[in-house]
PDB file of C-alpha atoms in Angstrom:
ATOM      1  CA  MET A  86     -16.474 -22.361  13.726  1.00  0.00           C
ATOM      2  CA  LYS A  87     -14.513 -23.900  10.844  1.00  0.00           C
ATOM      3  CA  ALA A  88     -10.724 -24.047  11.167  1.00  0.00           C
ATOM      4  CA  ILE A  89      -7.682 -25.233   9.267  1.00  0.00           C
ATOM      5  CA  SER A  90      -4.187 -26.009  10.518  1.00  0.00           C
ATOM      6  CA  VAL A  91      -1.356 -24.227   8.755  1.00  0.00           C
ATOM      7  CA  ARG A  92       2.300 -24.828   9.566  1.00  0.00           C
ATOM      8  CA  GLN A  93       4.427 -21.962  10.771  1.00  0.00           C
ATOM      9  CA  PRO A  94       5.667 -19.584   9.512  1.00  0.00           C
ATOM     10  CA  TRP A  95       2.902 -19.704   6.891  1.00  0.00           C
ATOM     11  CA  ALA A  96       0.177 -19.223   9.528  1.00  0.00           C
ATOM     12  CA  TRP A  97       2.004 -16.110  10.761  1.00  0.00           C
ATOM     13  CA  GLY A  98       2.226 -14.874   7.162  1.00  0.00           C
ATOM     14  CA  ILE A  99      -1.534 -15.176   6.709  1.00  0.00           C
ATOM     15  CA  ILE A 100      -2.513 -13.339   9.888  1.00  0.00           C
ATOM     16  CA  TYR A 101       0.342 -10.850  10.339  1.00  0.00           C
ATOM     17  CA  SER A 102       1.759 -10.273   6.857  1.00  0.00           C
ATOM     18  CA  THR A 103       0.759 -10.344   3.187  1.00  0.00           C
ATOM     19  CA  LYS A 104       0.199 -14.082   2.547  1.00  0.00           C
ATOM     20  CA  ASP A 105      -3.163 -14.034   0.769  1.00  0.00           C
ATOM     21  CA  ILE A 106      -3.031 -17.502  -0.803  1.00  0.00           C
ATOM     22  CA  GLU A 107      -3.160 -20.833   1.018  1.00  0.00           C
ATOM     23  CA  ASN A 108      -1.819 -23.660  -1.139  1.00  0.00           C
ATOM     24  CA  ARG A 109      -3.581 -27.006  -0.875  1.00  0.00           C
ATOM     25  CA  GLY A 110      -3.750 -30.182  -2.909  1.00  0.00           C
ATOM     26  CA  TRP A 111      -7.547 -30.134  -2.705  1.00  0.00           C
ATOM     27  CA  PRO A 112     -10.217 -27.545  -3.511  1.00  0.00           C
ATOM     28  CA  ILE A 113     -12.587 -25.912  -1.070  1.00  0.00           C
ATOM     29  CA  ASN A 114     -16.138 -24.880  -1.922  1.00  0.00           C
ATOM     30  CA  TYR A 115     -16.645 -23.063   1.390  1.00  0.00           C
ATOM     31  CA  ARG A 116     -16.594 -19.257   1.295  1.00  0.00           C
ATOM     32  CA  GLY A 117     -16.499 -17.211   4.476  1.00  0.00           C
ATOM     33  CA  ASP A 118     -14.564 -16.883   7.716  1.00  0.00           C
ATOM     34  CA  ILE A 119     -12.234 -19.647   8.864  1.00  0.00           C
ATOM     35  CA  LEU A 120      -9.930 -19.872  11.861  1.00  0.00           C
ATOM     36  CA  ILE A 121      -6.201 -20.203  11.246  1.00  0.00           C
ATOM     37  CA  HIS A 122      -4.675 -22.783  13.584  1.00  0.00           C
ATOM     38  CA  ALA A 123      -0.881 -22.626  13.798  1.00  0.00           C
ATOM     39  CA  ALA A 124       0.174 -26.272  13.641  1.00  0.00           C
ATOM     40  CA  LYS A 125       2.348 -27.600  16.432  1.00  0.00           C
ATOM     41  CA  ASN A 126       5.060 -29.096  14.220  1.00  0.00           C
ATOM     42  CA  CYS A 127       7.658 -27.232  12.180  1.00  0.00           C
ATOM     43  CA  THR A 128      11.140 -28.550  11.518  1.00  0.00           C
ATOM     44  CA  LYS A 129      14.153 -26.275  11.281  1.00  0.00           C
ATOM     45  CA  LYS A 130      14.504 -27.241   7.620  1.00  0.00           C
ATOM     46  CA  GLU A 131      10.831 -26.390   6.862  1.00  0.00           C
ATOM     47  CA  TYR A 132      11.310 -23.071   8.643  1.00  0.00           C
ATOM     48  CA  GLN A 133      14.484 -22.274   6.690  1.00  0.00           C
ATOM     49  CA  VAL A 134      12.846 -23.041   3.325  1.00  0.00           C
ATOM     50  CA  ALA A 135       9.855 -20.878   4.274  1.00  0.00           C
ATOM     51  CA  ARG A 136      12.107 -18.095   5.527  1.00  0.00           C
ATOM     52  CA  GLU A 137      13.982 -17.968   2.218  1.00  0.00           C
ATOM     53  CA  PHE A 138      10.730 -17.930   0.252  1.00  0.00           C
ATOM     54  CA  CYS A 139       9.284 -15.171   2.435  1.00  0.00           C
ATOM     55  CA  GLN A 140      12.437 -13.095   1.984  1.00  0.00           C
ATOM     56  CA  SER A 141      12.002 -13.441  -1.787  1.00  0.00           C
ATOM     57  CA  MET A 142       8.511 -11.955  -1.275  1.00  0.00           C
ATOM     58  CA  GLY A 143       9.947  -9.055   0.754  1.00  0.00           C
ATOM     59  CA  VAL A 144       8.681 -10.421   4.076  1.00  0.00           C
ATOM     60  CA  VAL A 145      10.902 -10.894   7.131  1.00  0.00           C
ATOM     61  CA  ILE A 146       9.458 -13.518   9.456  1.00  0.00           C
ATOM     62  CA  PRO A 147      10.069 -13.840  13.203  1.00  0.00           C
ATOM     63  CA  GLU A 148      12.449 -16.446  14.589  1.00  0.00           C
ATOM     64  CA  LEU A 149      10.929 -19.922  14.854  1.00  0.00           C
ATOM     65  CA  ILE A 150      11.103 -19.947  18.652  1.00  0.00           C
ATOM     66  CA  SER A 151       8.858 -16.852  18.857  1.00  0.00           C
ATOM     67  CA  LEU A 152       6.109 -18.176  16.547  1.00  0.00           C
ATOM     68  CA  ARG A 153       2.978 -19.475  18.237  1.00  0.00           C
ATOM     69  CA  ARG A 154       2.290 -23.151  17.624  1.00  0.00           C
ATOM     70  CA  GLY A 155      -0.538 -25.447  18.646  1.00  0.00           C
ATOM     71  CA  GLN A 156      -2.917 -22.485  18.852  1.00  0.00           C
ATOM     72  CA  VAL A 157      -5.643 -20.762  16.874  1.00  0.00           C
ATOM     73  CA  ILE A 158      -4.111 -17.352  16.106  1.00  0.00           C
ATOM     74  CA  GLY A 159      -6.590 -15.593  13.843  1.00  0.00           C
ATOM     75  CA  ILE A 160      -9.475 -15.501  11.409  1.00  0.00           C
ATOM     76  CA  VAL A 161      -9.387 -14.979   7.650  1.00  0.00           C
ATOM     77  CA  THR A 162     -12.059 -14.970   4.946  1.00  0.00           C
ATOM     78  CA  ILE A 163     -11.887 -17.474   2.077  1.00  0.00           C
ATOM     79  CA  VAL A 164     -13.198 -15.663  -0.999  1.00  0.00           C
ATOM     80  CA  ASP A 165     -12.180 -17.956  -3.874  1.00  0.00           C
ATOM     81  CA  CYS A 166     -10.391 -21.168  -4.847  1.00  0.00           C
ATOM     82  CA  LYS A 167      -8.717 -21.902  -8.169  1.00  0.00           C
ATOM     83  CA  PHE A 168      -6.297 -24.558  -9.387  1.00  0.00           C
ATOM     84  CA  SER A 169      -3.105 -23.211 -10.921  1.00  0.00           C
ATOM     85  CA  GLN A 170      -0.440 -25.005 -12.885  1.00  0.00           C
ATOM     86  CA  VAL A 171       1.975 -22.115 -12.402  1.00  0.00           C
ATOM     87  CA  ALA A 172       3.436 -20.251  -9.456  1.00  0.00           C
ATOM     88  CA  SER A 173       2.437 -16.657  -8.851  1.00  0.00           C
ATOM     89  CA  GLY A 174       3.045 -14.576  -5.739  1.00  0.00           C
ATOM     90  CA  TRP A 175       2.259 -16.762  -2.739  1.00  0.00           C
ATOM     91  CA  GLY A 176       0.718 -19.423  -4.970  1.00  0.00           C
ATOM     92  CA  MET A 177       2.697 -22.593  -5.660  1.00  0.00           C
ATOM     93  CA  PRO A 178       2.441 -24.522  -8.961  1.00  0.00           C
ATOM     94  CA  GLU A 179       0.108 -27.506  -9.295  1.00  0.00           C
ATOM     95  CA  GLN A 180      -1.894 -26.473  -6.219  1.00  0.00           C
ATOM     96  CA  TYR A 181      -5.334 -25.145  -5.387  1.00  0.00           C
ATOM     97  CA  HIS A 182      -4.955 -21.503  -4.405  1.00  0.00           C
ATOM     98  CA  TRP A 183      -7.380 -20.537  -1.669  1.00  0.00           C
ATOM     99  CA  LYS A 184      -7.756 -16.750  -1.969  1.00  0.00           C
ATOM    100  CA  LEU A 185      -7.739 -15.153   1.493  1.00  0.00           C
ATOM    101  CA  GLU A 186      -8.847 -11.693   2.601  1.00  0.00           C
ATOM    102  CA  ASN A 187      -9.450  -9.736   5.795  1.00  0.00           C
ATOM    103  CA  PRO A 188      -6.993 -11.410   8.220  1.00  0.00           C
ATOM    104  CA  ARG A 189      -7.721 -10.664  11.888  1.00  0.00           C
ATOM    105  CA  GLU A 190      -5.601 -11.504  14.894  1.00  0.00           C
ATOM    106  CA  ILE A 191      -7.382 -12.965  17.918  1.00  0.00           C
ATOM    107  CA  THR A 192      -6.291 -13.803  21.445  1.00  0.00           C
ATOM    108  CA  PRO A 193      -4.608 -17.182  20.883  1.00  0.00           C
ATOM    109  CA  ILE A 194      -6.609 -20.293  21.752  1.00  0.00           C
ATOM    110  CA  PRO A 195      -4.589 -23.407  22.630  1.00  0.00           C
ATOM    111  CA  TYR A 196      -6.095 -26.181  20.516  1.00  0.00           C
ATOM    112  CA  ILE A 197      -5.107 -29.478  18.920  1.00  0.00           C
ATOM    113  CA  GLY A 198      -5.209 -29.226  15.147  1.00  0.00           C
ATOM    114  CA  GLN A 199      -6.519 -31.808  12.718  1.00  0.00           C
ATOM    115  CA  LEU A 200      -6.156 -32.695   9.063  1.00  0.00           C
ATOM    116  CA  GLY A 201      -8.573 -31.011   6.673  1.00  0.00           C
ATOM    117  CA  ILE A 202     -11.269 -28.614   7.810  1.00  0.00           C
ATOM    118  CA  PHE A 203     -12.324 -29.079  11.422  1.00  0.00           C
ATOM    119  CA  GLU A 204     -14.638 -27.413  13.908  1.00  0.00           C
ATOM    120  CA  VAL A 205     -13.576 -25.397  16.951  1.00  0.00           C
ATOM    121  CA  PRO A 206     -16.413 -24.987  19.496  1.00  0.00           C
ATOM    122  CA  ASP A 207     -18.137 -21.617  19.105  1.00  0.00           C
ATOM    123  CA  ASP A 208     -17.975 -20.926  22.859  1.00  0.00           C
ATOM    124  CA  LEU A 209     -14.147 -20.994  22.757  1.00  0.00           C
ATOM    125  CA  VAL A 210     -14.057 -18.605  19.825  1.00  0.00           C
ATOM    126  CA  MET A 211     -16.669 -16.164  21.151  1.00  0.00           C
ATOM    127  CA  GLU A 212     -14.635 -15.642  24.338  1.00  0.00           C
ATOM    128  CA  VAL A 213     -11.676 -14.237  22.402  1.00  0.00           C
ATOM    129  CA  VAL A 214     -13.407 -12.564  19.454  1.00  0.00           C
ATOM    130  CA  ALA A 215     -16.033 -10.587  21.397  1.00  0.00           C
TER     131      ALA A 215
END
């Protein structure tokens, strides 16, 4: 199954909160379900910047130490992708906004993330989704 790594706390926001846009510097033509892999790395500074942004969106995120990292944590459906020169909601300016719907938590799967879209073996996913 297709997957993408997202740094915390953004991955948490997609699966457990209201983050319905993933910001990327490149477009995606794929539409359908994709696994959200919570990337292993997140600096305290990155976390603090994200925390402040999330608070501006009315979302309180968990402490960094409690966020899962280096694991696939859920599934979401990509329904659209549009470039935007302006910020709006979760969308950042000068980015491709991947429109996300239907986030679903799964039993976490420890996995090493990769850049871009990557494949996670179906047998690993079926064990936790079924």
